[in-house]
XYZ file of C-alpha atoms in Angstrom:
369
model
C 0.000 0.000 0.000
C 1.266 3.859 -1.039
C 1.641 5.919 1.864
C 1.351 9.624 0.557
C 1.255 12.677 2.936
C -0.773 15.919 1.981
C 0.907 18.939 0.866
C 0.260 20.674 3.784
C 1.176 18.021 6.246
C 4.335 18.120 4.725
C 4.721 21.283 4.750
C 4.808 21.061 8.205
C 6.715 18.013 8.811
C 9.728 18.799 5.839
C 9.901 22.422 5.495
C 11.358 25.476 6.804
C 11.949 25.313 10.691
C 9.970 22.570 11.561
C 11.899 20.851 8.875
C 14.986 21.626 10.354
C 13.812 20.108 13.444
C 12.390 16.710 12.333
C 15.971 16.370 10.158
C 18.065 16.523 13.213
C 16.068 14.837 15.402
C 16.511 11.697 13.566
C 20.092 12.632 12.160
C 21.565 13.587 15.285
C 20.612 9.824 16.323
C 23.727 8.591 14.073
C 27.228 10.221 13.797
C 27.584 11.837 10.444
C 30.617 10.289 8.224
C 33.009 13.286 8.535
C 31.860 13.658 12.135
C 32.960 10.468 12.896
C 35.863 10.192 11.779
C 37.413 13.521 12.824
C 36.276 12.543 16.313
C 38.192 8.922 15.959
C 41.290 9.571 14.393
C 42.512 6.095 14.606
C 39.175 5.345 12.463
C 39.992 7.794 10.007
C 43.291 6.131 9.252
C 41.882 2.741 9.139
C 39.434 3.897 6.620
C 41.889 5.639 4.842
C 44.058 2.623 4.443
C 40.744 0.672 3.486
C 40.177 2.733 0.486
C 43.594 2.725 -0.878
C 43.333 -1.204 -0.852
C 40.152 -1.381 -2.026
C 41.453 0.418 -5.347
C 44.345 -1.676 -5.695
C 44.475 -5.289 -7.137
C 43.459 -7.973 -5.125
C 45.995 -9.553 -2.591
C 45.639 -12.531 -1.024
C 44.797 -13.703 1.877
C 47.932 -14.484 4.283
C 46.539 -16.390 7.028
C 45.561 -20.130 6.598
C 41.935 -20.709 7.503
C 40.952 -23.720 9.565
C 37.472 -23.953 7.993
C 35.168 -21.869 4.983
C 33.725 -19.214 6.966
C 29.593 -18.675 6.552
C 28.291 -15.669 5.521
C 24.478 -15.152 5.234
C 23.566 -11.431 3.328
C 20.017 -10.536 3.758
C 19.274 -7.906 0.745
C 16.371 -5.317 -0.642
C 17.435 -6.336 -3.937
C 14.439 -6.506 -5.738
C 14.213 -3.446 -6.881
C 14.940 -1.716 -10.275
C 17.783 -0.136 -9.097
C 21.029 -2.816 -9.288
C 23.118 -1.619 -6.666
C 22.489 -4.512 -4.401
C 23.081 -7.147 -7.123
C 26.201 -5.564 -8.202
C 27.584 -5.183 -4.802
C 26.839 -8.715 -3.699
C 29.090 -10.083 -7.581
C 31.451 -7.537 -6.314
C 31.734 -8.605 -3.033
C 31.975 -13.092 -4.507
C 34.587 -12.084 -7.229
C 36.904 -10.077 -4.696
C 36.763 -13.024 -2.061
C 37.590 -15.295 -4.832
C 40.628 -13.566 -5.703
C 41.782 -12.921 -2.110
C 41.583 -16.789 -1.839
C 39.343 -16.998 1.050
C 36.986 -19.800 1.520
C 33.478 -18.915 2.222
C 29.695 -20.325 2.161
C 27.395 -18.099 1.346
C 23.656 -17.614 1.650
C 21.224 -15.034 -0.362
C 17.673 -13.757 0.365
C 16.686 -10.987 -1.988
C 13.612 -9.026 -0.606
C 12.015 -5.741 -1.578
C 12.813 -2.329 0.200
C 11.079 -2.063 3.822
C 8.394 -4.150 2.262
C 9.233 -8.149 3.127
C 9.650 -7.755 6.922
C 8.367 -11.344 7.275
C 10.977 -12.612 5.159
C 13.638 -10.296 6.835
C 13.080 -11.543 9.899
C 13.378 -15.221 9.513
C 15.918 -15.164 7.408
C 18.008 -13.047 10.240
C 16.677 -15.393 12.727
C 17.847 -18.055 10.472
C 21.569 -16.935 10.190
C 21.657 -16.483 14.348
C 20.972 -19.707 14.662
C 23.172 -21.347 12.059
C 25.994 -19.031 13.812
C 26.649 -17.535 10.500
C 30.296 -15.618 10.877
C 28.965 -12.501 8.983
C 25.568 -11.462 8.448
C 25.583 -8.635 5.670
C 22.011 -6.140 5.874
C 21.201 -2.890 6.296
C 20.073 -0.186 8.538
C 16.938 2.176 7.691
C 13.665 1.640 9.487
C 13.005 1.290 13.356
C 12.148 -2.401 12.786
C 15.652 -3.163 10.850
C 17.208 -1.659 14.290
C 15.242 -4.238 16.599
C 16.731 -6.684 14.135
C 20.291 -5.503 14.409
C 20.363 -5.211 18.130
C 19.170 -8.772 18.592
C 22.257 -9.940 16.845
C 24.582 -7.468 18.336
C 23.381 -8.762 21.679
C 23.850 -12.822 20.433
C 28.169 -11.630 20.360
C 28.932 -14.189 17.848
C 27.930 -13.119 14.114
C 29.771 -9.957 12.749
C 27.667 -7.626 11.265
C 28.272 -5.407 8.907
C 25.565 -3.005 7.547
C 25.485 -2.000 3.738
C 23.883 1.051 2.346
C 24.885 3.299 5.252
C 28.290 5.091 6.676
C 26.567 6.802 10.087
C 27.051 4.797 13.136
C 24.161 5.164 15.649
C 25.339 7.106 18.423
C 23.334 4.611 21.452
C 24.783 1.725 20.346
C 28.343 3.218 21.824
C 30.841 0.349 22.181
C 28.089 -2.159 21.272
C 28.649 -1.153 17.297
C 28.539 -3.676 14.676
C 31.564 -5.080 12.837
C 31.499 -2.487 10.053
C 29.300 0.403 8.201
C 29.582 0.302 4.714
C 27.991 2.400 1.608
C 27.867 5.611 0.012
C 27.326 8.243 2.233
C 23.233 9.614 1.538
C 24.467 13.227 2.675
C 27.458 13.862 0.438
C 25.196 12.610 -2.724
C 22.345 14.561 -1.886
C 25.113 17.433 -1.222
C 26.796 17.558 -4.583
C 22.656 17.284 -5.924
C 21.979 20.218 -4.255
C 25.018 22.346 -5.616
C 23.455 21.538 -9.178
C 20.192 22.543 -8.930
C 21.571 25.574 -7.315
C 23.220 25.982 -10.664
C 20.579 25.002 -13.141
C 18.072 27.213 -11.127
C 20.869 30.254 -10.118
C 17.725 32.363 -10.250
C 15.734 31.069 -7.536
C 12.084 31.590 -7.159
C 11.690 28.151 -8.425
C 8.756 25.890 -7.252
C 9.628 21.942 -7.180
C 8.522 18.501 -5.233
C 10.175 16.023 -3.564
C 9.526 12.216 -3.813
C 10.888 10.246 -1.250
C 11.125 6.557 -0.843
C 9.839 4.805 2.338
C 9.805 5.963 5.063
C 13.046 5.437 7.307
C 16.352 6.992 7.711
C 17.321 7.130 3.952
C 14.683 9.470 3.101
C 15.733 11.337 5.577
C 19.246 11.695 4.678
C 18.622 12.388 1.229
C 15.093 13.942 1.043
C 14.992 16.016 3.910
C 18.446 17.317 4.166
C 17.770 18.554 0.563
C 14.718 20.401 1.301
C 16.829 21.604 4.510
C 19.913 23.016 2.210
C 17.510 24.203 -0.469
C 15.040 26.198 2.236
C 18.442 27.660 3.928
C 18.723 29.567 0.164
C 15.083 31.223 0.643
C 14.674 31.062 -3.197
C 13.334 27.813 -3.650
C 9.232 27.152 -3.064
C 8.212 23.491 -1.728
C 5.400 22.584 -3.454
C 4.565 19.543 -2.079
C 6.295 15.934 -1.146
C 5.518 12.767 -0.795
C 6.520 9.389 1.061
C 6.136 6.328 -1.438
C 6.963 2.566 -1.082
C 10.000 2.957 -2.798
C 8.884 1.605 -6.136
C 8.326 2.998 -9.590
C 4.314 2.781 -9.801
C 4.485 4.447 -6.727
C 6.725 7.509 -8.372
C 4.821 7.658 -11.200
C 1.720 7.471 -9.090
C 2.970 10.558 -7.244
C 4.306 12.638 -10.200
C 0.324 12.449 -12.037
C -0.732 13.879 -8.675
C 2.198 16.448 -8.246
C 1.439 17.784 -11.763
C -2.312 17.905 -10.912
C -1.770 20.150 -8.111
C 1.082 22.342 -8.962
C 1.440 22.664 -12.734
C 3.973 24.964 -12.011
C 6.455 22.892 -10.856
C 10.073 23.150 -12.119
C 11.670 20.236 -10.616
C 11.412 17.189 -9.063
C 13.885 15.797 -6.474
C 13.575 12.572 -6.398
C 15.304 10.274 -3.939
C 15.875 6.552 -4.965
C 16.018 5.039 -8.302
C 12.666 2.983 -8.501
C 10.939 6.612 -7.740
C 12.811 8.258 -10.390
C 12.144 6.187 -12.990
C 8.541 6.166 -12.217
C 8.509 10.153 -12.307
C 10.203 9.929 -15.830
C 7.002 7.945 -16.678
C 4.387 10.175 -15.628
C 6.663 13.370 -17.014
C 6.567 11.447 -20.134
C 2.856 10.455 -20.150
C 1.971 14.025 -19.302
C 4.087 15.327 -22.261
C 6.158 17.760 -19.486
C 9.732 17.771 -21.179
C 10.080 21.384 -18.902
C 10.506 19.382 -15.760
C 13.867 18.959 -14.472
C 14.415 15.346 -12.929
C 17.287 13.350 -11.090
C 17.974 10.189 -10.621
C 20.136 9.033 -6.996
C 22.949 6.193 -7.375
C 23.569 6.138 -11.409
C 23.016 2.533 -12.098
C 22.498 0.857 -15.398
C 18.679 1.854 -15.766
C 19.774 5.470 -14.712
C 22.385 5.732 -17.146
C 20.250 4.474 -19.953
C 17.784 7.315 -18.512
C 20.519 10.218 -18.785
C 21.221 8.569 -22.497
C 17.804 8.841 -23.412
C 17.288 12.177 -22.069
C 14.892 10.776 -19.829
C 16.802 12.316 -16.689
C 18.628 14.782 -16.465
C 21.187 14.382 -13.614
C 22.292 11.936 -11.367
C 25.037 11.395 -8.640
C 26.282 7.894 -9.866
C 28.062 5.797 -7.255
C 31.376 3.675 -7.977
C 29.263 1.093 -7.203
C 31.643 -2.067 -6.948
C 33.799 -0.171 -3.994
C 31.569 -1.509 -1.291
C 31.910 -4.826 -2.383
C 35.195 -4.975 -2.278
C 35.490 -3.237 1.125
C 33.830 -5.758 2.880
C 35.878 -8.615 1.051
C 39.193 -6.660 2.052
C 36.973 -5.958 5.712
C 36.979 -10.232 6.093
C 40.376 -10.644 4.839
C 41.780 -8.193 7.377
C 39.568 -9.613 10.139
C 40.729 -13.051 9.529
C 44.067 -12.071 9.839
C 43.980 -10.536 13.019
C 43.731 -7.003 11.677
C 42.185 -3.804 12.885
C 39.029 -3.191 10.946
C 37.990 0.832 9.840
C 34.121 1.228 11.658
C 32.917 3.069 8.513
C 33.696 3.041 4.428
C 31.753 5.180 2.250
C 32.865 5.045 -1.472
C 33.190 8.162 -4.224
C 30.490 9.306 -5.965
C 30.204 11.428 -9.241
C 28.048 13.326 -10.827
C 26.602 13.266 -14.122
C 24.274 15.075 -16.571
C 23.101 13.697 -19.350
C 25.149 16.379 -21.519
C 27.840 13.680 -20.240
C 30.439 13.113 -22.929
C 30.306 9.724 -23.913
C 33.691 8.895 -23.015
C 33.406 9.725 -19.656
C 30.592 7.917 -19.224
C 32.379 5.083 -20.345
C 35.071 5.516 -18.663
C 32.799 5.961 -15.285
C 31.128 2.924 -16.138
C 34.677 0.922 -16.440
C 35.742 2.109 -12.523
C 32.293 1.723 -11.034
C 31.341 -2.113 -12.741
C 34.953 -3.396 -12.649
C 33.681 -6.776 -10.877
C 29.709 -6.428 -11.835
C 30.478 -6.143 -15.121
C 32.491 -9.999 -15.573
C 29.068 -11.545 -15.501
């Protein structure tokens, strides 16, 4: 089921001070990236290290390993958007070449939507005393979830698809944080509209996904960073279930209100997508749309003209960082607490070559299959 929010509840809840207020109230629950590590300079050093290997060739592993180790990875990766699927071939290929042995066990499940299915297959890899558990971190329920298994002390967890530990859990944090950081994405997104709209006095919408601490991150803080310019008018904005009917369900209705509107912010791929449907449909060619996380379908959008911008993420990066995360752990190493990979942006006035190019760095694993 949609959930939408009226105009003028949102209004209240996303923008101006009130906005400002709901934003940090749940952001100031998690330690931003930068935050974090200036505060732990010893973290910042691991993660520093991290990167640097995770851009170099494989190397293997040095430590011989009694037995395969079992890791169980508990995805939302049915979705349009193939970040997850990428990550997880990422991930296989770069254990492969570090030589480690490993078991592994898949559940795909849609965003925020198969709780059921989240559940027991978390429940599942507690009691098989899986080494790693691989998930992710955005709702209230996902954080019941993760502090079950931080309590059981014997599966390392490391959380993909954010880089903000959560201040309460203090010395209780998982094994790892691992993604690309929501803020700086939505941060470089804002800078561009800034540019393509220098004048201001521009009305636009915002779709969000679900509801949880991604939209947050990337939603809110951009209505937060675009009211702060007191130039730009919120129309309206909506909460969706993260997929592409419900975009496109939420772009007719945008239009209908406001058919004034000069862009549309939206924050996930599946939403995206779905807006470039309805914009489409509704022969509106004047409406300036984004994509978030530049994967395949959101390339092919830019190509098409079908989006304009997006901040594409070098997508493989995580899965590599977790691979080189295991290797180190094996080995007795000190593990970084947080990894968030580069992102760039890209319009689709993109010079082919470059996008090529992009394409090469960010699918250098993905891309074998």
């Amino acid at each position: 089921m949609r959930k939408y929010l009226t105009s003028a509840a949102l209004s209240i809840l996303a923008f101006g001070a009130n906005a400002d207020h709901h934003t940090l109230q749940v952001l100031s629950e998690y330690w931003q990236y930068d935050e974090f590590l200036d505060q732990f300079p010893a973290q910042r050093a691991l993660t520093e290290k991290l990167n640097k290997t995770v851009q170099a060739d494989a190397s293997p592993l040095k430590t011989e390993q009694k037995k395969p180790i079992s890791i169980s990875v508990v995805y939302p990766g049915q979705q349009v958007s193939d970040y997850w699927v990428r990550n997880i071939s990422a991930f296989e290929q770069r254990m492969d070449e570090l030589g480690i042995e490993y078991q592994i066990n898949q559940v795909f499940t849609r965003p925020n939507v198969d709780l059921r299915q989240q559940s027991v297959s978390l429940m599942e890899a507690l009691k098989n005393k899986s080494d790693y558990l691989i998930f992710t971190l955005d709702t209230t329920r996902h954080r019941k979830f993760i502090e079950h298994v931080l309590s059981s002390g014997e599966t390392k967890l490391i959380l993909q698809n954010i880089t903000t530990p959560l201040r309460e859990w203090d010395e209780l944090q998982p094994f790892m944080y691992v993604g690309f950081d929501h803020i700086k994405g939505t941060q470089l997104l804002v800078e561009h509209f800034k540019n393509v709209f220098p004048e201001g006095n521009s009305n636009y919408s915002v779709i969000y996904r679900s509801e949880g601490y991604v939209s947050e991150a990337r939603g809110s803080t951009f209505i937060n960073q675009m009211s702060h310019s007191g130039h730009y008018n919120l129309a309206s904005s909506y909460y969706t279930d993260a997929s592409r009917e419900s975009g496109y369900q939420t772009t007719l209705t945008i239009l209908e209100q406001n058919r004034d509107i000069d862009f549309i912010y939206a924050s996930a791929t599946d939403v995206a997508l779905g807006a470039v449907d309805a914009l489409k449909e509704m022969g509106r060619t004047d409406v300036y749309i984004n994509g978030w996380g530049g994967g395949t379908a959101e390339l092919q959008a830019l190509a098409n003209d079908d989006l304009d911008v997006t901040v594409m993420r070098m997508n493989d990066d995580t899965g590599i960082a977790m691979a080189e995360a295991i290797k180190w752990d094996i080995q007795g190493e000190s593990v970084p607490t947080v990894y968030s990979g580069d992102f760039k942006l890209i319009t689709s006035e993109a010079d082919d070559n470059e996008i090529r190019y992009l394409k090469q760095k960010a699918f250098r694993y993905s891309n074998r299959d």
